[in-house]
GROMACS .gro file of C-alpha atoms in nm:
model
  484
    1MET     CA    1  -2.396  -3.161  -2.770
    2ALA     CA    2  -2.732  -3.280  -2.633
    3SER     CA    3  -2.747  -3.631  -2.488
    4GLU     CA    4  -2.941  -3.902  -2.673
    5LYS     CA    5  -3.040  -4.065  -2.342
    6PRO     CA    6  -3.217  -3.811  -2.122
    7VAL     CA    7  -3.318  -4.040  -1.835
    8GLY     CA    8  -3.083  -4.108  -1.542
    9THR     CA    9  -2.759  -4.039  -1.729
   10ALA     CA   10  -2.637  -3.700  -1.606
   11ASP     CA   11  -2.362  -3.690  -1.344
   12ILE     CA   12  -2.480  -3.353  -1.216
   13GLY     CA   13  -2.743  -3.091  -1.297
   14VAL     CA   14  -2.756  -2.712  -1.298
   15THR     CA   15  -3.083  -2.519  -1.286
   16GLY     CA   16  -3.070  -2.142  -1.334
   17LEU     CA   17  -2.879  -2.063  -1.650
   18ALA     CA   18  -2.788  -1.698  -1.619
   19VAL     CA   19  -2.419  -1.629  -1.682
   20MET     CA   20  -2.288  -1.789  -1.358
   21GLY     CA   21  -2.506  -2.100  -1.390
   22SER     CA   22  -2.430  -2.142  -1.760
   23ASN     CA   23  -2.057  -2.108  -1.704
   24LEU     CA   24  -2.061  -2.355  -1.415
   25ALA     CA   25  -2.251  -2.607  -1.631
   26ARG     CA   26  -2.000  -2.557  -1.911
   27ASN     CA   27  -1.712  -2.607  -1.668
   28PHE     CA   28  -1.852  -2.944  -1.559
   29ALA     CA   29  -1.909  -3.046  -1.922
   30ARG     CA   30  -1.556  -2.945  -2.023
   31HIS     CA   31  -1.423  -3.179  -1.756
   32GLY     CA   32  -1.606  -3.476  -1.902
   33HIS     CA   33  -1.914  -3.477  -1.680
   34THR     CA   34  -2.258  -3.525  -1.836
   35VAL     CA   35  -2.456  -3.220  -1.725
   36ALA     CA   36  -2.834  -3.187  -1.697
   37VAL     CA   37  -2.940  -2.827  -1.762
   38HIS     CA   38  -3.265  -2.649  -1.687
   39ASN     CA   39  -3.397  -2.296  -1.674
   40ARG     CA   40  -3.738  -2.149  -1.598
   41THR     CA   41  -3.748  -2.026  -1.957
   42PHE     CA   42  -3.651  -2.307  -2.193
   43ALA     CA   43  -3.507  -2.060  -2.445
   44LYS     CA   44  -3.203  -2.008  -2.219
   45THR     CA   45  -3.150  -2.384  -2.199
   46GLU     CA   46  -3.167  -2.411  -2.578
   47LYS     CA   47  -2.929  -2.117  -2.613
   48LEU     CA   48  -2.670  -2.278  -2.386
   49VAL     CA   49  -2.680  -2.611  -2.569
   50GLY     CA   50  -2.690  -2.443  -2.910
   51GLU     CA   51  -2.396  -2.211  -2.850
   52HIS     CA   52  -2.177  -2.427  -2.625
   53GLY     CA   53  -2.269  -2.786  -2.709
   54ALA     CA   54  -1.911  -2.847  -2.815
   55ASP     CA   55  -1.802  -2.808  -2.450
   56GLY     CA   56  -1.932  -3.156  -2.366
   57THR     CA   57  -2.249  -3.351  -2.307
   58PHE     CA   58  -2.559  -3.162  -2.193
   59VAL     CA   59  -2.901  -3.308  -2.113
   60PRO     CA   60  -3.157  -3.029  -2.157
   61SER     CA   61  -3.499  -3.039  -1.992
   62GLU     CA   62  -3.805  -2.815  -2.014
   63SER     CA   63  -3.959  -2.921  -1.682
   64VAL     CA   64  -3.820  -2.973  -1.334
   65ALA     CA   65  -3.961  -3.327  -1.336
   66ASP     CA   66  -3.766  -3.415  -1.650
   67PHE     CA   67  -3.456  -3.237  -1.515
   68VAL     CA   68  -3.458  -3.450  -1.199
   69ALA     CA   69  -3.535  -3.766  -1.395
   70SER     CA   70  -3.229  -3.707  -1.614
   71LEU     CA   71  -2.994  -3.725  -1.314
   72ALA     CA   72  -2.806  -4.041  -1.217
   73GLN     CA   73  -2.869  -4.156  -0.858
   74PRO     CA   74  -2.798  -4.036  -0.601
   75ARG     CA   75  -2.903  -3.723  -0.782
   76VAL     CA   76  -2.710  -3.395  -0.753
   77ALA     CA   77  -2.882  -3.073  -0.857
   78ILE     CA   78  -2.713  -2.733  -0.832
   79ILE     CA   79  -2.930  -2.422  -0.798
   80MET     CA   80  -2.800  -2.097  -0.945
   81VAL     CA   81  -3.085  -1.851  -0.895
   82LYS     CA   82  -3.140  -1.527  -0.707
   83ALA     CA   83  -3.098  -1.557  -0.329
   84GLY     CA   84  -3.402  -1.546  -0.100
   85GLN     CA   85  -3.753  -1.650  -0.194
   86PRO     CA   86  -3.662  -1.760  -0.551
   87THR     CA   87  -3.413  -2.008  -0.405
   88ASP     CA   88  -3.674  -2.145  -0.163
   89ALA     CA   89  -3.920  -2.188  -0.450
   90VAL     CA   90  -3.674  -2.387  -0.660
   91ILE     CA   91  -3.571  -2.600  -0.362
   92ASP     CA   92  -3.934  -2.687  -0.289
   93GLU     CA   93  -3.998  -2.780  -0.651
   94LEU     CA   94  -3.687  -2.998  -0.675
   95ALA     CA   95  -3.763  -3.171  -0.345
   96GLU     CA   96  -4.105  -3.279  -0.473
   97HIS     CA   97  -3.937  -3.494  -0.737
   98MET     CA   98  -3.637  -3.619  -0.542
   99GLU     CA   99  -3.585  -3.927  -0.325
  100PRO     CA  100  -3.402  -3.985   0.004
  101GLY     CA  101  -3.026  -3.965  -0.044
  102ASP     CA  102  -3.046  -3.710  -0.328
  103ILE     CA  103  -2.852  -3.384  -0.300
  104ILE     CA  104  -2.963  -3.025  -0.360
  105VAL     CA  105  -2.686  -2.766  -0.382
  106ASP     CA  106  -2.738  -2.390  -0.346
  107ALA     CA  107  -2.441  -2.224  -0.515
  108GLY     CA  108  -2.569  -1.868  -0.477
  109ASN     CA  109  -2.473  -1.606  -0.219
  110ALA     CA  110  -2.723  -1.717   0.044
  111HIS     CA  111  -2.718  -1.587   0.399
  112PHE     CA  112  -2.589  -1.874   0.611
  113PRO     CA  113  -2.887  -1.877   0.857
  114ASP     CA  114  -3.110  -1.947   0.556
  115THR     CA  115  -2.881  -2.234   0.464
  116ILE     CA  116  -2.905  -2.378   0.815
  117ARG     CA  117  -3.285  -2.356   0.797
  118ARG     CA  118  -3.301  -2.519   0.456
  119GLU     CA  119  -3.064  -2.797   0.556
  120ASN     CA  120  -3.277  -2.879   0.862
  121THR     CA  121  -3.595  -2.889   0.653
  122LEU     CA  122  -3.453  -3.111   0.380
  123ARG     CA  123  -3.282  -3.343   0.626
  124GLU     CA  124  -3.625  -3.427   0.765
  125LYS     CA  125  -3.720  -3.542   0.414
  126GLY     CA  126  -3.409  -3.757   0.383
  127LEU     CA  127  -3.245  -3.518   0.137
  128HIS     CA  128  -2.898  -3.369   0.160
  129PHE     CA  129  -2.865  -2.992   0.126
  130VAL     CA  130  -2.533  -2.830   0.044
  131GLY     CA  131  -2.477  -2.455   0.086
  132MET     CA  132  -2.187  -2.393  -0.147
  133GLY     CA  133  -1.986  -2.074  -0.173
  134VAL     CA  134  -1.843  -2.010  -0.520
  135SER     CA  135  -1.594  -1.730  -0.577
  136GLY     CA  136  -1.432  -1.610  -0.896
  137GLY     CA  137  -1.712  -1.439  -1.082
  138GLU     CA  138  -1.813  -1.534  -1.433
  139GLU     CA  139  -1.461  -1.621  -1.544
  140GLY     CA  140  -1.398  -1.835  -1.238
  141ALA     CA  141  -1.722  -2.027  -1.281
  142LEU     CA  142  -1.613  -2.118  -1.633
  143ASN     CA  143  -1.240  -2.172  -1.591
  144GLY     CA  144  -1.198  -2.273  -1.226
  145PRO     CA  145  -1.343  -2.106  -0.917
  146SER     CA  146  -1.269  -2.141  -0.549
  147ILE     CA  147  -1.544  -2.361  -0.404
  148MET     CA  148  -1.658  -2.377  -0.040
  149PRO     CA  149  -1.924  -2.647   0.016
  150GLY     CA  150  -2.096  -2.721   0.347
  151GLY     CA  151  -2.343  -3.000   0.427
  152THR     CA  152  -2.293  -3.362   0.524
  153ARG     CA  153  -1.972  -3.556   0.472
  154GLU     CA  154  -2.177  -3.810   0.279
  155SER     CA  155  -2.288  -3.545   0.030
  156TYR     CA  156  -1.927  -3.436  -0.018
  157ASP     CA  157  -1.824  -3.793  -0.094
  158ARG     CA  158  -2.059  -3.780  -0.395
  159LEU     CA  159  -2.008  -3.418  -0.491
  160GLY     CA  160  -1.651  -3.342  -0.383
  161PRO     CA  161  -1.455  -3.520  -0.659
  162MET     CA  162  -1.647  -3.326  -0.927
  163LEU     CA  163  -1.601  -2.995  -0.745
  164GLU     CA  164  -1.230  -3.054  -0.700
  165ASP     CA  165  -1.213  -3.145  -1.068
  166ILE     CA  166  -1.362  -2.815  -1.192
  167SER     CA  167  -1.206  -2.583  -0.932
  168ALA     CA  168  -0.894  -2.375  -0.978
  169HIS     CA  169  -0.572  -2.555  -0.896
  170VAL     CA  170  -0.260  -2.406  -0.737
  171ASP     CA  171   0.057  -2.616  -0.730
  172GLY     CA  172  -0.159  -2.912  -0.830
  173VAL     CA  173  -0.388  -2.867  -0.528
  174PRO     CA  174  -0.761  -2.808  -0.593
  175CYS     CA  175  -0.920  -2.489  -0.459
  176ALA     CA  176  -1.217  -2.682  -0.322
  177THR     CA  177  -1.259  -2.869   0.005
  178TYR     CA  178  -1.523  -2.975   0.255
  179VAL     CA  179  -1.585  -2.686   0.495
  180GLY     CA  180  -1.830  -2.816   0.759
  181THR     CA  181  -2.192  -2.901   0.827
  182ASP     CA  182  -2.507  -2.708   0.730
  183GLY     CA  183  -2.426  -2.335   0.683
  184ALA     CA  184  -2.045  -2.357   0.709
  185GLY     CA  185  -1.979  -2.321   0.337
  186HIS     CA  186  -2.195  -2.014   0.292
  187PHE     CA  187  -2.056  -1.866   0.614
  188VAL     CA  188  -1.697  -1.894   0.491
  189LYS     CA  189  -1.798  -1.741   0.156
  190MET     CA  190  -1.961  -1.454   0.347
  191VAL     CA  191  -1.640  -1.386   0.539
  192HIS     CA  192  -1.443  -1.418   0.215
  193ASN     CA  193  -1.660  -1.140   0.073
  194GLY     CA  194  -1.614  -0.931   0.386
  195ILE     CA  195  -1.237  -0.958   0.351
  196GLU     CA  196  -1.283  -0.867  -0.015
  197TYR     CA  197  -1.457  -0.544   0.094
  198ALA     CA  198  -1.161  -0.455   0.317
  199ASP     CA  199  -0.904  -0.543   0.052
  200MET     CA  200  -1.077  -0.331  -0.213
  201GLN     CA  201  -1.114  -0.034   0.022
  202LEU     CA  202  -0.748  -0.056   0.124
  203ILE     CA  203  -0.634  -0.047  -0.238
  204ALA     CA  204  -0.864   0.250  -0.298
  205GLU     CA  205  -0.719   0.430   0.005
  206ALA     CA  206  -0.366   0.362  -0.118
  207TYR     CA  207  -0.462   0.508  -0.456
  208ASP     CA  208  -0.610   0.816  -0.287
  209LEU     CA  209  -0.299   0.867  -0.073
  210LEU     CA  210  -0.066   0.847  -0.374
  211ARG     CA  211  -0.280   1.080  -0.578
  212LYS     CA  212  -0.316   1.344  -0.308
  213GLY     CA  213   0.030   1.305  -0.157
  214LEU     CA  214   0.223   1.296  -0.484
  215GLY     CA  215  -0.017   1.462  -0.724
  216ALA     CA  216   0.035   1.151  -0.938
  217SER     CA  217  -0.192   1.070  -1.230
  218ALA     CA  218  -0.412   0.762  -1.233
  219ALA     CA  219  -0.187   0.601  -1.494
  220GLU     CA  220   0.125   0.669  -1.286
  221ILE     CA  221  -0.040   0.505  -0.985
  222GLY     CA  222  -0.138   0.216  -1.211
  223ASP     CA  223   0.232   0.170  -1.287
  224ILE     CA  224   0.312   0.176  -0.913
  225PHE     CA  225   0.043  -0.085  -0.846
  226GLU     CA  226   0.176  -0.298  -1.131
  227GLU     CA  227   0.520  -0.291  -0.969
  228TRP     CA  228   0.372  -0.376  -0.628
  229ASN     CA  229   0.194  -0.669  -0.788
  230SER     CA  230   0.528  -0.833  -0.857
  231GLY     CA  231   0.606  -0.857  -0.485
  232ASP     CA  232   0.439  -0.934  -0.152
  233LEU     CA  233   0.119  -0.756  -0.258
  234GLU     CA  234   0.066  -0.975  -0.564
  235SER     CA  235  -0.307  -1.041  -0.594
  236PHE     CA  236  -0.595  -1.045  -0.838
  237LEU     CA  237  -0.735  -0.723  -0.692
  238MET     CA  238  -0.403  -0.542  -0.723
  239GLU     CA  239  -0.367  -0.665  -1.082
  240ILE     CA  240  -0.709  -0.541  -1.192
  241SER     CA  241  -0.667  -0.213  -1.002
  242ALA     CA  242  -0.351  -0.139  -1.200
  243ASP     CA  243  -0.539  -0.225  -1.517
  244VAL     CA  244  -0.830   0.004  -1.434
  245LEU     CA  245  -0.607   0.297  -1.339
  246LYS     CA  246  -0.416   0.280  -1.668
  247HIS     CA  247  -0.734   0.264  -1.874
  248THR     CA  248  -0.845   0.575  -2.065
  249ASP     CA  249  -1.210   0.658  -2.125
  250PRO     CA  250  -1.256   0.643  -2.505
  251GLN     CA  251  -1.532   0.907  -2.502
  252THR     CA  252  -1.350   1.181  -2.314
  253GLY     CA  253  -0.983   1.084  -2.323
  254LYS     CA  254  -0.972   1.120  -1.946
  255ALA     CA  255  -0.854   0.860  -1.696
  256PHE     CA  256  -1.136   0.607  -1.678
  257VAL     CA  257  -1.143   0.619  -1.297
  258ASP     CA  258  -1.215   0.994  -1.317
  259ILE     CA  259  -1.540   0.953  -1.511
  260ILE     CA  260  -1.692   0.701  -1.268
  261LEU     CA  261  -1.926   0.839  -1.001
  262ASP     CA  262  -1.763   0.798  -0.658
  263GLN     CA  263  -2.050   0.603  -0.503
  264ALA     CA  264  -1.968   0.236  -0.435
  265GLU     CA  265  -2.256  -0.008  -0.424
  266GLN     CA  266  -2.291  -0.336  -0.236
  267LYS     CA  267  -2.508  -0.647  -0.247
  268GLY     CA  268  -2.520  -0.725   0.124
  269THR     CA  269  -2.252  -0.981   0.207
  270GLY     CA  270  -2.034  -0.715   0.369
  271ARG     CA  271  -2.323  -0.606   0.591
  272TRP     CA  272  -2.394  -0.968   0.683
  273THR     CA  273  -2.029  -1.015   0.780
  274VAL     CA  274  -2.029  -0.707   1.002
  275GLN     CA  275  -2.363  -0.799   1.163
  276ASN     CA  276  -2.233  -1.148   1.239
  277GLY     CA  277  -1.908  -1.006   1.377
  278LEU     CA  278  -2.117  -0.805   1.623
  279ASP     CA  279  -2.326  -1.111   1.709
  280LEU     CA  280  -2.012  -1.314   1.783
  281GLY     CA  281  -1.830  -1.026   1.954
  282VAL     CA  282  -1.538  -1.045   1.710
  283PRO     CA  283  -1.369  -0.710   1.629
  284ILE     CA  284  -1.359  -0.716   1.247
  285THR     CA  285  -1.288  -0.344   1.232
  286GLY     CA  286  -1.127  -0.341   0.887
  287ILE     CA  287  -1.424  -0.514   0.727
  288ALA     CA  288  -1.668  -0.291   0.917
  289GLU     CA  289  -1.496   0.032   0.815
  290ALA     CA  290  -1.479  -0.082   0.453
  291THR     CA  291  -1.852  -0.153   0.459
  292PHE     CA  292  -1.928   0.182   0.619
  293ALA     CA  293  -1.700   0.356   0.366
  294ARG     CA  294  -1.923   0.227   0.088
  295ALA     CA  295  -2.228   0.349   0.278
  296LEU     CA  296  -2.066   0.691   0.327
  297SER     CA  297  -1.984   0.716  -0.042
  298GLY     CA  298  -2.354   0.669  -0.117
  299SER     CA  299  -2.471   0.919   0.147
  300VAL     CA  300  -2.543   1.182  -0.119
  301PRO     CA  301  -2.754   1.435   0.079
  302GLN     CA  302  -2.509   1.432   0.368
  303ARG     CA  303  -2.206   1.467   0.140
  304ASP     CA  304  -2.375   1.753  -0.047
  305ALA     CA  305  -2.445   1.929   0.283
  306ALA     CA  306  -2.087   1.882   0.404
  307ARG     CA  307  -1.903   1.965   0.083
  308GLY     CA  308  -1.778   2.323   0.094
  309THR     CA  309  -1.935   2.375   0.437
  310LEU     CA  310  -1.744   2.169   0.694
  311PRO     CA  311  -1.397   2.313   0.772
  312GLY     CA  312  -1.093   2.094   0.709
  313ASN     CA  313  -0.813   2.290   0.874
  314ALA     CA  314  -0.580   2.055   0.690
  315GLY     CA  315  -0.222   2.117   0.593
  316THR     CA  316  -0.077   2.131   0.243
  317TRP     CA  317   0.080   1.797   0.171
  318ASP     CA  318   0.440   1.841   0.066
  319VAL     CA  319   0.608   1.507   0.002
  320THR     CA  320   0.982   1.568  -0.026
  321ASP     CA  321   1.093   1.209  -0.092
  322ARG     CA  322   0.867   1.047  -0.351
  323ASP     CA  323   1.019   0.699  -0.336
  324ALA     CA  324   1.013   0.690   0.044
  325PHE     CA  325   0.647   0.794   0.046
  326VAL     CA  326   0.552   0.528  -0.209
  327GLU     CA  327   0.728   0.266   0.002
  328ASP     CA  328   0.553   0.388   0.317
  329VAL     CA  329   0.213   0.350   0.150
  330ARG     CA  330   0.308   0.004   0.025
  331GLN     CA  331   0.413  -0.110   0.373
  332ALA     CA  332   0.101   0.039   0.531
  333LEU     CA  333  -0.119  -0.133   0.272
  334TYR     CA  334   0.045  -0.469   0.337
  335ALA     CA  335   0.016  -0.436   0.717
  336SER     CA  336  -0.349  -0.326   0.699
  337LYS     CA  337  -0.428  -0.610   0.460
  338VAL     CA  338  -0.280  -0.865   0.701
  339VAL     CA  339  -0.499  -0.723   0.981
  340ALA     CA  340  -0.813  -0.762   0.768
  341TYR     CA  341  -0.734  -1.127   0.696
  342SER     CA  342  -0.640  -1.194   1.058
  343GLN     CA  343  -0.975  -1.053   1.173
  344GLY     CA  344  -1.162  -1.258   0.913
  345PHE     CA  345  -0.997  -1.580   1.027
  346ASP     CA  346  -1.079  -1.489   1.389
  347GLN     CA  347  -1.443  -1.462   1.283
  348ILE     CA  348  -1.430  -1.803   1.114
  349ALA     CA  349  -1.281  -1.956   1.430
  350ALA     CA  350  -1.549  -1.800   1.651
  351ALA     CA  351  -1.834  -1.917   1.427
  352SER     CA  352  -1.681  -2.262   1.395
  353ALA     CA  353  -1.687  -2.296   1.774
  354GLU     CA  354  -2.036  -2.145   1.802
  355TYR     CA  355  -2.194  -2.374   1.542
  356GLY     CA  356  -1.977  -2.684   1.586
  357TRP     CA  357  -1.840  -2.670   1.232
  358ASP     CA  358  -1.476  -2.763   1.304
  359ILE     CA  359  -1.349  -2.549   1.015
  360ASP     CA  360  -0.985  -2.592   0.914
  361ARG     CA  361  -0.865  -2.233   0.870
  362GLY     CA  362  -0.549  -2.344   0.692
  363ALA     CA  363  -0.760  -2.528   0.436
  364MET     CA  364  -0.968  -2.214   0.381
  365ALA     CA  365  -0.653  -2.012   0.309
  366ARG     CA  366  -0.537  -2.287   0.076
  367ILE     CA  367  -0.854  -2.291  -0.137
  368TRP     CA  368  -0.852  -1.909  -0.158
  369ARG     CA  369  -0.510  -1.910  -0.329
  370GLY     CA  370  -0.667  -1.955  -0.673
  371GLY     CA  371  -0.992  -1.891  -0.855
  372CYS     CA  372  -1.140  -1.646  -0.606
  373ILE     CA  373  -1.149  -1.267  -0.600
  374ILE     CA  374  -0.915  -1.237  -0.299
  375ARG     CA  375  -0.653  -1.477  -0.437
  376ALA     CA  376  -0.312  -1.348  -0.339
  377ARG     CA  377   0.046  -1.459  -0.295
  378PHE     CA  378   0.046  -1.413   0.080
  379LEU     CA  379  -0.235  -1.668   0.129
  380ASN     CA  380   0.044  -1.924   0.099
  381ARG     CA  381   0.191  -1.767   0.414
  382ILE     CA  382  -0.144  -1.791   0.593
  383THR     CA  383  -0.171  -2.159   0.498
  384GLU     CA  384   0.179  -2.217   0.634
  385ALA     CA  385   0.094  -2.034   0.958
  386TYR     CA  386  -0.198  -2.268   1.029
  387GLU     CA  387   0.012  -2.568   0.930
  388ARG     CA  388   0.259  -2.463   1.199
  389GLN     CA  389  -0.018  -2.420   1.456
  390ALA     CA  390  -0.371  -2.528   1.365
  391ASP     CA  391  -0.522  -2.360   1.672
  392LEU     CA  392  -0.327  -2.035   1.627
  393PRO     CA  393  -0.522  -1.784   1.839
  394LEU     CA  394  -0.417  -1.480   1.633
  395LEU     CA  395  -0.274  -1.481   1.281
  396LEU     CA  396  -0.070  -1.169   1.361
  397ALA     CA  397   0.110  -1.368   1.634
  398ASP     CA  398   0.258  -1.609   1.381
  399PRO     CA  399   0.632  -1.533   1.350
  400PHE     CA  400   0.610  -1.454   0.978
  401PHE     CA  401   0.334  -1.199   1.024
  402THR     CA  402   0.486  -1.054   1.340
  403ASP     CA  403   0.793  -0.980   1.127
  404VAL     CA  404   0.573  -0.820   0.859
  405MET     CA  405   0.419  -0.593   1.121
  406ASP     CA  406   0.758  -0.503   1.265
  407LYS     CA  407   0.899  -0.406   0.926
  408GLY     CA  408   0.597  -0.200   0.825
  409LEU     CA  409   0.495  -0.035   1.150
  410ALA     CA  410   0.692   0.288   1.118
  411SER     CA  411   0.564   0.340   0.763
  412TRP     CA  412   0.209   0.260   0.872
  413ARG     CA  413   0.221   0.521   1.150
  414ARG     CA  414   0.366   0.785   0.918
  415VAL     CA  415   0.100   0.726   0.654
  416VAL     CA  416  -0.196   0.733   0.893
  417SER     CA  417  -0.071   1.041   1.081
  418GLN     CA  418   0.010   1.234   0.762
  419ALA     CA  419  -0.328   1.143   0.614
  420ALA     CA  420  -0.501   1.278   0.925
  421LEU     CA  421  -0.296   1.597   0.925
  422ASN     CA  422  -0.377   1.657   0.559
  423GLY     CA  423  -0.746   1.573   0.574
  424VAL     CA  424  -0.738   1.253   0.368
  425PRO     CA  425  -0.980   0.982   0.495
  426THR     CA  426  -0.818   0.644   0.552
  427PRO     CA  427  -1.085   0.453   0.748
  428VAL     CA  428  -0.940   0.104   0.701
  429PHE     CA  429  -0.571   0.202   0.725
  430ALA     CA  430  -0.643   0.396   1.046
  431SER     CA  431  -0.883   0.150   1.210
  432SER     CA  432  -0.650  -0.139   1.133
  433LEU     CA  433  -0.363   0.042   1.303
  434SER     CA  434  -0.585   0.115   1.604
  435TYR     CA  435  -0.684  -0.250   1.618
  436TYR     CA  436  -0.318  -0.351   1.603
  437ASP     CA  437  -0.230  -0.118   1.890
  438GLY     CA  438  -0.532  -0.235   2.085
  439ILE     CA  439  -0.467  -0.606   2.047
  440ARG     CA  440  -0.103  -0.569   2.154
  441ALA     CA  441  -0.170  -0.328   2.444
  442GLU     CA  442  -0.066  -0.435   2.794
  443HIS     CA  443  -0.367  -0.252   2.939
  444LEU     CA  444  -0.680  -0.105   2.781
  445PRO     CA  445  -0.917   0.165   2.915
  446ALA     CA  446  -1.192  -0.097   2.930
  447ALA     CA  447  -1.144  -0.104   3.309
  448LEU     CA  448  -1.304   0.241   3.328
  449ILE     CA  449  -1.592   0.129   3.106
  450GLN     CA  450  -1.661  -0.167   3.332
  451ALA     CA  451  -1.654   0.060   3.636
  452GLN     CA  452  -1.903   0.290   3.464
  453ARG     CA  453  -2.128  -0.005   3.389
  454ASP     CA  454  -2.117  -0.113   3.751
  455PHE     CA  455  -2.194   0.244   3.864
  456PHE     CA  456  -2.510   0.297   3.660
  457GLY     CA  457  -2.632  -0.060   3.613
  458ALA     CA  458  -2.478  -0.280   3.885
  459HIS     CA  459  -2.320  -0.490   3.608
  460THR     CA  460  -2.033  -0.603   3.839
  461TYR     CA  461  -1.663  -0.636   3.762
  462HIS     CA  462  -1.360  -0.856   3.818
  463ARG     CA  463  -1.053  -0.742   4.013
  464VAL     CA  464  -0.693  -0.786   3.903
  465ASP     CA  465  -0.584  -0.900   4.248
  466GLN     CA  466  -0.863  -1.135   4.360
  467ASP     CA  467  -1.081  -1.406   4.211
  468GLY     CA  468  -1.456  -1.358   4.198
  469VAL     CA  469  -1.719  -1.110   4.081
  470PHE     CA  470  -1.767  -0.779   4.265
  471HIS     CA  471  -2.005  -0.483   4.289
  472THR     CA  472  -1.953  -0.147   4.459
  473LEU     CA  473  -2.249   0.020   4.636
  474TRP     CA  474  -2.205   0.347   4.449
  475SER     CA  475  -2.525   0.510   4.576
  476GLY     CA  476  -2.461   0.387   4.931
  477ASP     CA  477  -2.148   0.382   5.138
  478ARG     CA  478  -1.936   0.267   4.838
  479SER     CA  479  -1.835  -0.052   5.007
  480GLU     CA  480  -1.757  -0.347   4.786
  481GLU     CA  481  -1.961  -0.666   4.784
  482LYS     CA  482  -1.848  -1.000   4.647
  483GLN     CA  483  -2.126  -1.157   4.442
  484SER     CA  484  -2.217  -1.521   4.489
   0.00000   0.00000   0.00000
């Protein structure tokens, strides 16, 4: 219903009432919070109140000035509009009507450097700015998402109880927590999405392996995925993948997956994650390969030129033990998935140190257990790993995950090698295995690379047997000089 008292009564406000914004507003209202609602076109505001007024108490406004005036102090206004310039425009308009101590929340998929910039600007005006990651899609926004807010501790004191109230809950624990200052919330959401890219690509690769290795139908693989979803691989993405694979296209009677064009799109968060991984020097190879796999799928002229032209010289896949092969793919999928998450948490740790965010990685795993797209059973194990050792340098080194790797390694190697021999691309399976072998290696060939760098660019090197920095006079007498 609409409130009878429009001035200063709303606990929280939402501006931008497309599906995500409307559902978030409804979620707050369902939990007993009075919600101010506003949209650039008032018809959407009227539609929300008219169709969903029974959800709780809404305070509709036609203008931004009235929207702000309807909020109880200190005011909290959530923005749910398109990222980029539209977000800046709404922020500027809200700020004109707000007072020191008020809070503006951007709940869209903003790039975290933009969030840092906006937070700095609004802080100078005495306003709090919260960059808030929200995961779970339309359903999550309505029924309980995973929520990752950054900003000041003071802003979380005002906002946090409401966010924890409307978030998903797992074992009675809310899937919302304070992440860190300025851009921390949007950064963690970005990495979440990067991991999501890797997870989706891995499931797709597992599907491709089963189809080409077994000649199985989409529906049969859907049944396999459904069985996997009852064990260690239980996750939202595995559940919906099984659902999709068992779905039949009503127009053609074919497997639904077979009538979809094999060109995966992306909105940019995967690219941002990979770019930041390069900036920080963190090897997030699984996320990178998943992002590039989407780009390759959309490389239409190149694929057209290669199809039927480039030789494969691949063998004919002859799987003699169906059950053993299915189990090998399952083990390889689990191991590769763990690598992707391990790399993502390494990236969070590196950024936390770089920006002074002090992010609790265990808490991030905990709030991802429900509501979000990457929710999965094994996030409980990640939470436990960081509870055992908060400063764990490598998730794979936790005893639980070391055991997972040990149990799955032979299967993983068989799957990747057989895929290569039979011409089936497995970019994330294969790169994850290479990362695993690289991170555990006693010695890497990087020594040669550093010697090359010193040869052509005098970039110096360290020795294994002496302290200090050295350079060899390669174009001279090849004597070695210790640098000061």
